[in-house]
Tab-separated table of C-alpha atoms in Angstrom:
chain	number	residue	atom	x	y	z
A	2	MET	CA	116.288	-31.225	105.419
A	3	GLY	CA	116.026	-33.468	108.479
A	4	ILE	CA	116.181	-31.912	111.942
A	5	PHE	CA	117.564	-28.609	110.644
A	6	ASP	CA	114.481	-27.844	108.571
A	7	TRP	CA	112.927	-24.537	109.665
A	8	LYS	CA	109.441	-26.083	109.756
A	9	HIS	CA	110.502	-28.561	112.439
A	10	TRP	CA	111.933	-25.751	114.596
A	11	ILE	CA	108.662	-23.785	114.305
A	12	VAL	CA	106.655	-26.803	115.491
A	13	ILE	CA	109.053	-27.366	118.403
A	14	LEU	CA	108.826	-23.679	119.364
A	15	ILE	CA	105.006	-23.773	119.333
A	16	VAL	CA	104.948	-26.900	121.513
A	17	VAL	CA	107.379	-25.346	124.020
A	18	VAL	CA	105.299	-22.155	124.233
A	19	LEU	CA	102.115	-24.163	124.746
A	20	VAL	CA	103.665	-26.315	127.464
A	21	PHE	CA	105.521	-23.639	129.433
A	22	GLY	CA	103.764	-20.392	128.512
A	23	THR	CA	105.401	-17.118	127.515
A	24	LYS	CA	105.650	-15.727	131.058
A	25	ARG	CA	107.577	-18.735	132.344
A	26	LEU	CA	109.861	-18.674	129.290
A	27	LYS	CA	110.772	-15.016	130.003
A	28	THR	CA	111.757	-15.813	133.577
A	29	LEU	CA	113.583	-18.940	132.434
A	30	GLY	CA	115.731	-16.880	130.077
A	31	SER	CA	116.677	-14.330	132.742
A	32	ASP	CA	117.357	-17.071	135.307
A	33	LEU	CA	119.578	-18.887	132.831
A	34	GLY	CA	121.496	-15.672	132.127
A	35	GLU	CA	122.060	-15.025	135.856
A	36	THR	CA	123.220	-18.610	136.316
A	37	VAL	CA	125.791	-18.299	133.535
A	38	LYS	CA	127.055	-14.988	134.966
A	39	GLY	CA	127.368	-16.527	138.432
A	40	PHE	CA	129.215	-19.527	137.030
A	41	ARG	CA	131.686	-17.327	135.160
A	42	LYS	CA	132.268	-15.198	138.252
A	43	ALA	CA	132.893	-18.301	140.383
A	44	MET	CA	135.335	-19.698	137.834
A	45	ASN	CA	137.280	-16.410	137.768
A	46	THR	CA	137.500	-16.207	141.569
A	47	GLU	CA	138.641	-19.843	141.839
A	48	GLU	CA	141.450	-19.172	139.379
A	49	ASP	CA	142.688	-16.340	141.618
A	50	LYS	CA	142.539	-18.299	144.903
A	51	PRO	CA	145.081	-21.093	144.183
A	52	ALA	CA	147.780	-18.545	143.370
A	53	GLU	CA	147.278	-16.927	146.785
A	54	ALA	CA	146.838	-20.203	148.692
A	55	ALA	CA	149.777	-22.056	147.124
A	56	PRO	CA	152.485	-20.775	149.524
A	57	ALA	CA	150.355	-21.608	152.565
A	58	ALA	CA	149.767	-25.155	151.313
A	59	SER	CA	153.481	-25.769	150.704
A	60	GLU	CA	154.299	-24.530	154.225
A	61	GLN	CA	151.832	-27.010	155.728
A	62	LEU	CA	153.481	-29.955	153.981
A	63	HIS	CA	156.573	-29.689	156.151
A	64	GLN	CA	154.776	-29.441	159.487
A	65	PRO	CA	154.303	-32.630	161.515
A	66	GLN	CA	150.749	-33.772	162.093
A	67	THR	CA	149.285	-35.812	164.929
A	68	ILE	CA	146.424	-38.226	164.508
A	69	ASP	CA	144.351	-38.840	167.622
A	70	ALA	CA	142.485	-42.143	167.520
A	71	THR	CA	141.152	-44.734	169.946
A	72	ALA	CA	140.854	-48.418	169.066
A	73	HIS	CA	137.879	-50.429	170.283
A	74	LYS	CA	137.460	-54.177	170.133
A	75	VAL	CA	134.196	-55.197	168.509
A	76	GLU	CA	132.801	-58.536	169.565
A	77	GLU	CA	130.605	-60.312	167.075
A	78	PRO	CA	127.509	-62.057	168.459
A	79	ALA	CA	127.566	-65.853	168.493
A	80	ARG	CA	125.904	-67.439	165.466
A	81	LYS	CA	123.030	-69.815	165.905
A	82	ASP	CA	122.969	-72.241	163.009
């Protein structure tokens, strides 16, 4: 029994349909499906990119780099206690 009782799931389904409506639930399902497909596609393309980018990254490790910076003295205002 408990939460896995079929009667509880029917009540939850009725409440969800009343709150969101059937039209919104249809679009929610298709939007969720497109999101999952997009996520899978992005994960597959990211797995391919590091293999191609790895030689370029190792070549950059051995090149010297220059950091251009300017130091400025900051004066704090005098405190009035």
